[in-house]
mmCIF file of C-alpha atoms and ligand atoms in Angstrom:
data_model
loop_
_atom_site.group_PDB
_atom_site.id
_atom_site.type_symbol
_atom_site.label_atom_id
_atom_site.label_comp_id
_atom_site.label_asym_id
_atom_site.label_seq_id
_atom_site.Cartn_x
_atom_site.Cartn_y
_atom_site.Cartn_z
ATOM 1 C CA MET A 1 149.426 26.594 -134.302
ATOM 2 C CA SER A 2 150.550 29.218 -131.896
ATOM 3 C CA SER A 3 149.567 31.993 -129.494
ATOM 4 C CA ILE A 4 151.141 34.982 -128.003
ATOM 5 C CA GLY A 5 150.597 36.946 -124.702
ATOM 6 C CA ARG A 6 152.252 39.867 -123.688
ATOM 7 C CA GLY A 7 152.635 41.846 -119.653
ATOM 8 C CA TYR A 8 153.952 45.351 -119.293
ATOM 9 C CA GLY A 9 156.487 46.000 -117.321
ATOM 10 C CA LYS A 10 155.965 48.919 -115.038
ATOM 11 C CA ILE A 11 157.490 51.531 -112.544
ATOM 12 C CA ILE A 12 155.964 52.357 -109.082
ATOM 13 C CA LEU A 13 155.860 56.108 -109.136
ATOM 14 C CA PHE A 14 154.727 56.158 -105.403
ATOM 15 C CA ASN A 15 154.937 54.073 -102.194
ATOM 16 C CA GLU A 16 156.062 50.635 -103.140
ATOM 17 C CA HIS A 17 156.166 48.351 -99.548
ATOM 18 C CA PHE A 18 153.642 50.840 -97.862
ATOM 19 C CA VAL A 19 151.229 49.425 -100.441
ATOM 20 C CA VAL A 20 151.816 46.437 -98.667
ATOM 21 C CA TYR A 21 150.189 47.940 -95.445
ATOM 22 C CA GLY A 22 147.016 49.328 -97.629
ATOM 23 C CA ILE A 23 148.444 52.631 -97.915
ATOM 24 C CA PRO A 24 147.509 53.893 -101.752
ATOM 25 C CA ALA A 25 150.248 53.620 -104.326
ATOM 26 C CA ILE A 26 150.945 54.966 -107.830
ATOM 27 C CA ALA A 27 152.148 53.013 -110.450
ATOM 28 C CA SER A 28 152.868 53.364 -114.328
ATOM 29 C CA ALA A 29 153.433 50.678 -116.916
ATOM 30 C CA ILE A 30 156.259 51.140 -119.376
ATOM 31 C CA ASP A 31 156.815 49.931 -122.932
ATOM 32 C CA ARG A 32 159.224 47.381 -122.000
ATOM 33 C CA TYR A 33 157.452 43.879 -121.662
ATOM 34 C CA VAL A 34 157.816 40.068 -121.253
ATOM 35 C CA GLU A 35 156.170 37.693 -124.412
ATOM 36 C CA VAL A 36 154.930 34.242 -123.918
ATOM 37 C CA LYS A 37 154.609 31.946 -126.980
ATOM 38 C CA ILE A 38 152.489 28.690 -127.049
ATOM 39 C CA THR A 39 152.618 26.207 -129.403
ATOM 40 C CA ASP A 40 151.488 22.700 -129.679
ATOM 41 C CA SER A 41 153.683 20.263 -128.786
ATOM 42 C CA GLU A 42 154.664 16.431 -128.284
ATOM 43 C CA GLU A 43 155.510 17.350 -124.581
ATOM 44 C CA LEU A 44 154.999 19.806 -122.015
ATOM 45 C CA GLU A 45 158.126 21.883 -122.214
ATOM 46 C CA ILE A 46 158.972 25.935 -121.126
ATOM 47 C CA PHE A 47 162.082 27.447 -122.542
ATOM 48 C CA ASP A 48 163.045 31.029 -121.119
ATOM 49 C CA GLU A 49 165.211 32.647 -123.145
ATOM 50 C CA ARG A 50 165.936 35.015 -120.874
ATOM 51 C CA LEU A 51 167.400 32.714 -118.025
ATOM 52 C CA LYS A 52 168.632 30.126 -121.138
ATOM 53 C CA ARG A 53 166.809 27.739 -119.418
ATOM 54 C CA ALA A 54 164.201 24.755 -119.913
ATOM 55 C CA ASN A 55 161.725 23.974 -117.267
ATOM 56 C CA ASP A 56 162.663 26.049 -114.752
ATOM 57 C CA LYS A 57 160.853 24.908 -111.436
ATOM 58 C CA ILE A 58 159.181 28.216 -110.382
ATOM 59 C CA GLU A 59 157.955 29.066 -113.954
ATOM 60 C CA MET A 60 156.694 24.881 -113.830
ATOM 61 C CA LYS A 61 155.016 25.626 -110.687
ATOM 62 C CA ILE A 62 153.211 28.926 -112.003
ATOM 63 C CA LEU A 63 152.221 27.276 -115.118
ATOM 64 C CA ASN A 64 150.312 24.235 -113.069
ATOM 65 C CA ILE A 65 148.632 26.617 -110.853
ATOM 66 C CA ILE A 66 147.243 28.694 -113.430
ATOM 67 C CA SER A 67 146.107 25.853 -115.811
ATOM 68 C CA SER A 68 144.527 24.094 -113.090
ATOM 69 C CA LYS A 69 142.370 27.589 -112.230
ATOM 70 C CA ILE A 70 141.491 27.666 -115.762
ATOM 71 C CA GLY A 71 140.719 23.906 -115.945
ATOM 72 C CA VAL A 72 143.048 23.074 -119.023
ATOM 73 C CA ASP A 73 144.771 19.532 -118.412
ATOM 74 C CA LEU A 74 148.341 20.010 -119.842
ATOM 75 C CA SER A 75 148.986 16.380 -119.987
ATOM 76 C CA LYS A 76 146.014 15.756 -121.925
ATOM 77 C CA ASN A 77 147.006 19.173 -123.800
ATOM 78 C CA PRO A 78 151.265 19.313 -124.107
ATOM 79 C CA ILE A 79 152.504 22.487 -125.320
ATOM 80 C CA LYS A 80 155.667 24.041 -125.741
ATOM 81 C CA ILE A 81 156.247 27.594 -124.050
ATOM 82 C CA GLU A 82 158.613 30.209 -124.726
ATOM 83 C CA ILE A 83 159.497 33.396 -122.731
ATOM 84 C CA LYS A 84 160.842 36.409 -123.795
ATOM 85 C CA GLY A 85 161.405 39.856 -123.639
ATOM 86 C CA ASP A 86 163.172 42.967 -122.973
ATOM 87 C CA LEU A 87 162.483 43.668 -119.289
ATOM 88 C CA PRO A 88 165.343 43.011 -117.172
ATOM 89 C CA LEU A 89 164.924 40.000 -114.152
ATOM 90 C CA GLY A 90 164.858 40.720 -110.934
ATOM 91 C CA SER A 91 165.274 44.448 -110.715
ATOM 92 C CA GLY A 92 162.106 45.713 -109.644
ATOM 93 C CA LEU A 93 160.449 46.329 -112.750
ATOM 94 C CA GLY A 94 157.826 44.076 -112.502
ATOM 95 C CA ALA A 95 159.422 40.911 -114.638
ATOM 96 C CA SER A 96 157.701 38.306 -112.808
ATOM 97 C CA ALA A 97 154.437 40.080 -112.771
ATOM 98 C CA ALA A 98 154.294 40.693 -116.467
ATOM 99 C CA THR A 99 155.863 37.069 -117.099
ATOM 100 C CA CYS A 100 152.752 35.504 -115.000
ATOM 101 C CA VAL A 101 150.197 38.392 -117.542
ATOM 102 C CA ALA A 102 151.874 37.262 -120.274
ATOM 103 C CA LEU A 103 151.368 33.592 -119.615
ATOM 104 C CA SER A 104 147.827 33.948 -118.710
ATOM 105 C CA ARG A 105 146.945 36.014 -121.780
ATOM 106 C CA ALA A 106 148.820 33.345 -124.000
ATOM 107 C CA LEU A 107 147.121 30.658 -122.500
ATOM 108 C CA SER A 108 143.751 32.181 -123.036
ATOM 109 C CA ASN A 109 144.278 32.988 -126.384
ATOM 110 C CA HIS A 110 145.427 28.969 -126.990
ATOM 111 C CA PHE A 111 142.734 27.530 -125.534
ATOM 112 C CA ASN A 112 140.215 30.422 -126.736
ATOM 113 C CA LEU A 113 139.072 30.974 -123.366
ATOM 114 C CA ASN A 114 138.504 34.692 -123.988
ATOM 115 C CA LEU A 115 139.556 36.068 -120.575
ATOM 116 C CA ARG A 116 138.700 39.321 -119.404
ATOM 117 C CA ASP A 117 141.225 41.650 -117.812
ATOM 118 C CA GLU A 118 139.966 41.389 -114.250
ATOM 119 C CA GLU A 119 140.467 37.576 -114.838
ATOM 120 C CA ILE A 120 143.982 37.573 -116.381
ATOM 121 C CA ASN A 121 144.682 39.924 -113.411
ATOM 122 C CA GLU A 122 143.360 37.240 -110.930
ATOM 123 C CA LEU A 123 145.317 34.543 -112.400
ATOM 124 C CA ALA A 124 148.522 36.447 -112.528
ATOM 125 C CA TYR A 125 148.393 36.990 -108.945
ATOM 126 C CA TYR A 126 148.521 33.610 -108.171
ATOM 127 C CA GLY A 127 151.784 33.279 -110.066
ATOM 128 C CA GLU A 128 152.910 36.307 -107.881
ATOM 129 C CA LYS A 129 152.453 34.392 -104.590
ATOM 130 C CA ILE A 130 154.743 31.979 -106.098
ATOM 131 C CA PHE A 131 157.405 34.360 -106.913
ATOM 132 C CA HIS A 132 157.185 36.884 -103.711
ATOM 133 C CA GLY A 133 154.779 35.456 -101.106
ATOM 134 C CA THR A 134 152.385 37.652 -99.722
ATOM 135 C CA PRO A 135 152.281 40.755 -102.817
ATOM 136 C CA SER A 136 150.363 43.288 -102.612
ATOM 137 C CA GLY A 137 148.801 42.951 -106.133
ATOM 138 C CA ILE A 138 149.924 46.169 -107.686
ATOM 139 C CA ASP A 139 152.747 44.831 -110.163
ATOM 140 C CA ASN A 140 150.156 42.142 -111.780
ATOM 141 C CA THR A 141 147.517 45.082 -111.996
ATOM 142 C CA VAL A 142 149.447 47.575 -113.491
ATOM 143 C CA SER A 143 150.919 44.872 -116.018
ATOM 144 C CA THR A 144 147.550 43.917 -116.437
ATOM 145 C CA PHE A 145 145.702 47.327 -117.182
ATOM 146 C CA GLY A 146 148.518 49.591 -118.310
ATOM 147 C CA GLY A 147 148.388 53.293 -118.065
ATOM 148 C CA VAL A 148 148.758 55.360 -114.647
ATOM 149 C CA ILE A 149 147.288 53.581 -111.867
ATOM 150 C CA TRP A 150 145.699 54.227 -107.766
ATOM 151 C CA PHE A 151 146.315 50.916 -106.545
ATOM 152 C CA GLU A 152 144.824 50.100 -102.800
ATOM 153 C CA ARG A 153 144.483 46.802 -101.504
ATOM 154 C CA GLU A 154 141.293 45.220 -101.680
ATOM 155 C CA LYS A 155 139.799 48.075 -103.670
ATOM 156 C CA ASN A 156 139.180 48.731 -107.301
ATOM 157 C CA ILE A 157 141.998 50.199 -108.882
ATOM 158 C CA GLU A 158 141.281 54.254 -110.200
ATOM 159 C CA ARG A 159 142.971 55.419 -113.507
ATOM 160 C CA ILE A 160 145.018 58.624 -113.516
ATOM 161 C CA THR A 161 144.913 60.748 -116.277
ATOM 162 C CA LEU A 162 148.052 62.885 -116.315
ATOM 163 C CA GLY A 163 148.472 66.483 -116.686
ATOM 164 C CA LYS A 164 151.644 66.454 -118.154
ATOM 165 C CA PRO A 165 153.909 63.285 -119.761
ATOM 166 C CA LEU A 166 156.559 62.277 -117.452
ATOM 167 C CA TYR A 167 159.985 61.902 -118.669
ATOM 168 C CA ILE A 168 162.025 59.713 -116.615
ATOM 169 C CA VAL A 169 165.131 57.899 -116.584
ATOM 170 C CA ILE A 170 165.641 54.425 -115.117
ATOM 171 C CA GLY A 171 169.187 53.746 -113.134
ATOM 172 C CA ASN A 172 170.086 50.238 -112.968
ATOM 173 C CA THR A 173 172.388 49.661 -109.656
ATOM 174 C CA GLY A 174 173.185 46.368 -111.396
ATOM 175 C CA ILE A 175 172.476 44.539 -107.747
ATOM 176 C CA PRO A 176 169.976 42.017 -107.920
ATOM 177 C CA SER A 177 166.764 43.092 -105.805
ATOM 178 C CA SER A 178 164.649 40.285 -104.561
ATOM 179 C CA THR A 179 160.966 41.726 -103.819
ATOM 180 C CA LYS A 180 160.400 39.081 -101.112
ATOM 181 C CA LYS A 181 163.411 39.831 -98.854
ATOM 182 C CA ALA A 182 162.949 43.582 -98.930
ATOM 183 C CA VAL A 183 159.394 42.961 -97.759
ATOM 184 C CA GLU A 184 160.231 40.487 -94.934
ATOM 185 C CA LYS A 185 162.724 42.961 -93.924
ATOM 186 C CA VAL A 186 160.269 45.778 -93.628
ATOM 187 C CA ARG A 187 157.954 43.455 -91.837
ATOM 188 C CA LYS A 188 160.391 42.442 -89.010
ATOM 189 C CA ARG A 189 161.766 46.533 -88.663
ATOM 190 C CA ARG A 190 157.605 47.432 -88.162
ATOM 191 C CA GLU A 191 157.491 44.439 -85.719
ATOM 192 C CA ARG A 192 160.416 46.153 -83.515
ATOM 193 C CA GLU A 193 159.660 49.559 -84.268
ATOM 194 C CA ARG A 194 156.085 49.753 -84.746
ATOM 195 C CA GLU A 195 155.588 53.458 -83.478
ATOM 196 C CA ARG A 196 157.935 55.147 -85.576
ATOM 197 C CA PHE A 197 156.584 52.931 -88.873
ATOM 198 C CA ASP A 198 153.134 53.880 -88.200
ATOM 199 C CA GLU A 199 154.099 57.319 -88.220
ATOM 200 C CA ILE A 200 156.122 57.039 -91.689
ATOM 201 C CA PHE A 201 153.467 55.111 -92.988
ATOM 202 C CA GLU A 202 150.911 57.960 -92.267
ATOM 203 C CA GLU A 203 153.565 60.257 -93.999
ATOM 204 C CA ALA A 204 153.668 58.118 -96.987
ATOM 205 C CA ARG A 205 149.737 58.229 -97.141
ATOM 206 C CA SER A 206 149.155 61.411 -97.248
ATOM 207 C CA LEU A 207 152.068 61.883 -99.471
ATOM 208 C CA ALA A 208 150.221 59.626 -102.152
ATOM 209 C CA TYR A 209 147.053 62.056 -101.797
ATOM 210 C CA ASP A 210 149.305 65.408 -102.823
ATOM 211 C CA SER A 211 151.089 63.281 -105.682
ATOM 212 C CA ARG A 212 147.942 62.350 -107.251
ATOM 213 C CA ARG A 213 147.008 65.641 -107.476
ATOM 214 C CA TYR A 214 150.069 67.298 -108.788
ATOM 215 C CA LEU A 215 150.177 64.511 -111.570
ATOM 216 C CA GLU A 216 146.714 65.050 -112.428
ATOM 217 C CA MET A 217 147.514 69.057 -112.666
ATOM 218 C CA GLY A 218 150.713 68.250 -114.247
ATOM 219 C CA ASP A 219 153.158 70.364 -112.120
ATOM 220 C CA LEU A 220 156.253 68.273 -112.492
ATOM 221 C CA ASP A 221 158.282 70.277 -109.947
ATOM 222 C CA LYS A 222 156.213 69.386 -106.979
ATOM 223 C CA ILE A 223 155.937 65.866 -108.383
ATOM 224 C CA GLY A 224 159.719 65.643 -108.295
ATOM 225 C CA GLU A 225 159.738 66.804 -104.994
ATOM 226 C CA CYS A 226 157.461 64.074 -104.019
ATOM 227 C CA MET A 227 159.117 61.538 -105.381
ATOM 228 C CA THR A 228 162.289 62.615 -103.330
ATOM 229 C CA LYS A 229 160.215 62.418 -100.432
ATOM 230 C CA ASN A 230 159.041 59.191 -100.644
ATOM 231 C CA HIS A 231 162.466 58.010 -101.510
ATOM 232 C CA ALA A 232 163.554 59.511 -97.863
ATOM 233 C CA LEU A 233 160.598 57.169 -96.529
ATOM 234 C CA LEU A 234 161.870 54.534 -98.349
ATOM 235 C CA LYS A 235 165.109 54.656 -96.803
ATOM 236 C CA GLU A 236 163.947 55.178 -93.386
ATOM 237 C CA ILE A 237 162.021 51.586 -93.664
ATOM 238 C CA GLY A 238 165.739 50.295 -94.784
ATOM 239 C CA VAL A 239 164.910 49.202 -98.707
ATOM 240 C CA SER A 240 167.422 51.596 -100.070
ATOM 241 C CA CYS A 241 170.965 50.602 -100.200
ATOM 242 C CA LYS A 242 174.150 53.214 -100.890
ATOM 243 C CA GLU A 243 174.024 52.521 -104.605
ATOM 244 C CA LEU A 244 170.159 53.440 -104.798
ATOM 245 C CA ASP A 245 171.157 56.803 -102.570
ATOM 246 C CA MET A 246 174.067 57.520 -104.750
ATOM 247 C CA LEU A 247 171.996 57.445 -107.776
ATOM 248 C CA VAL A 248 169.236 59.204 -106.410
ATOM 249 C CA GLU A 249 171.523 61.674 -105.503
ATOM 250 C CA LEU A 250 173.368 61.973 -108.788
ATOM 251 C CA SER A 251 170.459 62.419 -110.777
ATOM 252 C CA LEU A 252 169.358 65.569 -108.361
ATOM 253 C CA LYS A 253 172.626 66.924 -108.949
ATOM 254 C CA SER A 254 172.108 66.430 -112.531
ATOM 255 C CA GLY A 255 169.278 68.572 -112.914
ATOM 256 C CA ALA A 256 166.595 65.915 -112.014
ATOM 257 C CA LEU A 257 162.903 67.375 -110.405
ATOM 258 C CA GLY A 258 163.254 64.321 -108.080
ATOM 259 C CA ALA A 259 164.251 60.931 -107.628
ATOM 260 C CA LYS A 260 163.742 57.654 -105.641
ATOM 261 C CA LEU A 261 164.028 54.181 -105.812
ATOM 262 C CA THR A 262 161.659 51.880 -107.343
ATOM 263 C CA GLY A 263 160.409 48.383 -106.692
ATOM 264 C CA GLY A 264 161.452 46.167 -103.881
ATOM 265 C CA GLY A 265 164.453 48.073 -103.187
ATOM 266 C CA LEU A 266 167.390 46.881 -101.892
ATOM 267 C CA GLY A 267 169.348 46.999 -105.392
ATOM 268 C CA GLY A 268 167.635 46.964 -108.526
ATOM 269 C CA ASN A 269 166.405 50.554 -110.428
ATOM 270 C CA MET A 270 165.608 53.879 -109.131
ATOM 271 C CA ILE A 271 163.480 56.267 -111.344
ATOM 272 C CA ALA A 272 164.464 60.023 -111.860
ATOM 273 C CA LEU A 273 161.845 62.483 -113.310
ATOM 274 C CA VAL A 274 163.615 65.137 -115.814
ATOM 275 C CA LYS A 275 161.925 68.237 -117.711
ATOM 276 C CA ASP A 276 162.148 66.585 -120.908
ATOM 277 C CA GLU A 277 163.900 64.550 -123.452
ATOM 278 C CA LYS A 278 167.011 66.475 -123.819
ATOM 279 C CA ASP A 279 167.484 65.997 -119.891
ATOM 280 C CA GLN A 280 166.951 62.181 -120.025
ATOM 281 C CA ASP A 281 170.070 62.260 -122.155
ATOM 282 C CA ILE A 282 172.016 64.310 -119.520
ATOM 283 C CA ILE A 283 171.110 62.266 -116.957
ATOM 284 C CA ALA A 284 171.093 58.795 -118.780
ATOM 285 C CA ARG A 285 174.976 59.874 -119.509
ATOM 286 C CA GLU A 286 176.036 60.683 -116.261
ATOM 287 C CA PHE A 287 174.648 57.327 -114.793
ATOM 288 C CA GLU A 288 176.566 55.499 -117.794
ATOM 289 C CA LYS A 289 180.106 57.494 -117.249
ATOM 290 C CA ARG A 290 179.634 55.866 -114.076
ATOM 291 C CA GLY A 291 179.308 52.409 -115.400
ATOM 292 C CA PHE A 292 175.757 52.261 -114.267
ATOM 293 C CA LYS A 293 172.863 50.659 -117.322
ATOM 294 C CA SER A 294 169.866 53.319 -117.724
ATOM 295 C CA MET A 295 166.738 53.195 -119.717
ATOM 296 C CA LYS A 296 164.712 56.387 -120.718
ATOM 297 C CA VAL A 297 160.731 56.341 -120.598
ATOM 298 C CA LYS A 298 158.098 58.749 -121.615
ATOM 299 C CA VAL A 299 154.563 57.920 -119.189
ATOM 300 C CA GLY A 300 151.309 59.304 -120.445
HETATM 301 C C1 MEV B 401 157.286 45.620 -105.616
HETATM 302 O O1 MEV B 401 157.293 46.080 -107.119
HETATM 303 C C2 MEV B 401 156.306 46.382 -104.862
HETATM 304 C C3 MEV B 401 156.260 45.674 -103.526
HETATM 305 O O2 MEV B 401 155.616 47.364 -102.891
HETATM 306 C C4 MEV B 401 155.706 44.471 -103.304
HETATM 307 C C5 MEV B 401 154.473 44.536 -102.824
HETATM 308 O O3 MEV B 401 153.587 45.517 -103.240
HETATM 309 O O4 MEV B 401 153.895 43.402 -103.313
HETATM 310 C C6 MEV B 401 157.699 46.411 -102.445
#
C-alpha cells in the first residue's frame, strides 16, 4: 500500500525577516510542490530524488521527530519514503517547509490518522525548526493552508482575498540561500543598531497594512510600489545582495510594477509584479538572456 502527501511552495509578498520579530507579513502559496510517497517496506528508508541521496541525516531527524509526535513507532512499522518535487531547494521558495508538510500529510494518510490542517501545520513547524533554528512559522503555515495569508506570530492567520490576480515572475540568482544564516545576520545587526532597526521595523509594519489594503482593492500600481519599498527595507537590514538588487533593477527597467527579494535573501529568489502574461514573458526573457532562471506564477 502506498500513500501520498503534498506541500506547496510559497513566495513572501511582504515582510520576510520582519515577521520573525512579530511584524505582520503577507505570503502566497505557489503552484509548485513537494510530494512525499510512503510505501510499506522491510526497513526504514528515505530516498530524496531531488538530492539523489538516501537517508539524509536532517530528513531522518525530521522524520523521527514527526513520527514520535504522532505516536508511530517506525521500528515496528518500517516504511520507504520517496521525496520529489519541482520546487527548487535552498532558494527561498519554501522547499524545506513544503517537505515537512508533505511528509506530515503522507504519514497521516499512511497511518490513517486523519490529521487536520492545524495539526499538519504544527508537525511541519517542528521539522522547520530542524532546518532553520528559529523560524517564524510563516513558511509551513502558507504551505499547509495555501492561498494568500496575513501572518503574525502567535496569532491566527487571516486569509486575504485579492481584488485582482497577481502576475509574478520569479527570478533566481542561482546563489544558494541559507535562511538560517540570513536570520542570524539580522539578529546580530539588530543588536548593534537597535534604534535604526526599530525605525525600519515600524516602516515595515505600516507597509504591511498599506499593502494589504492595496491587495484587497486590486491596485496593482500601489502593490508594486509597496514591494519595491519593501525591498529597500530588506536591503537596509542587510539581507539583499548585488545579484538580487540587479534583478530587481532590471525588472523595474523592463516594465515591472514592483520587485523585491523573497524568502531568506542573500541569494535565492526575487519576485517581480507585472500587469499581465505578456509582461511576464518580457521580464522572464530579460532574466534568461542574462543567464538567470525564471518562473512565471499567477496568484489568486
Ligand atoms: C523565510 O522564508 C522567511 C523568513 O522570514 C524566516 C522566517 O520567517 O522564519 C526569512
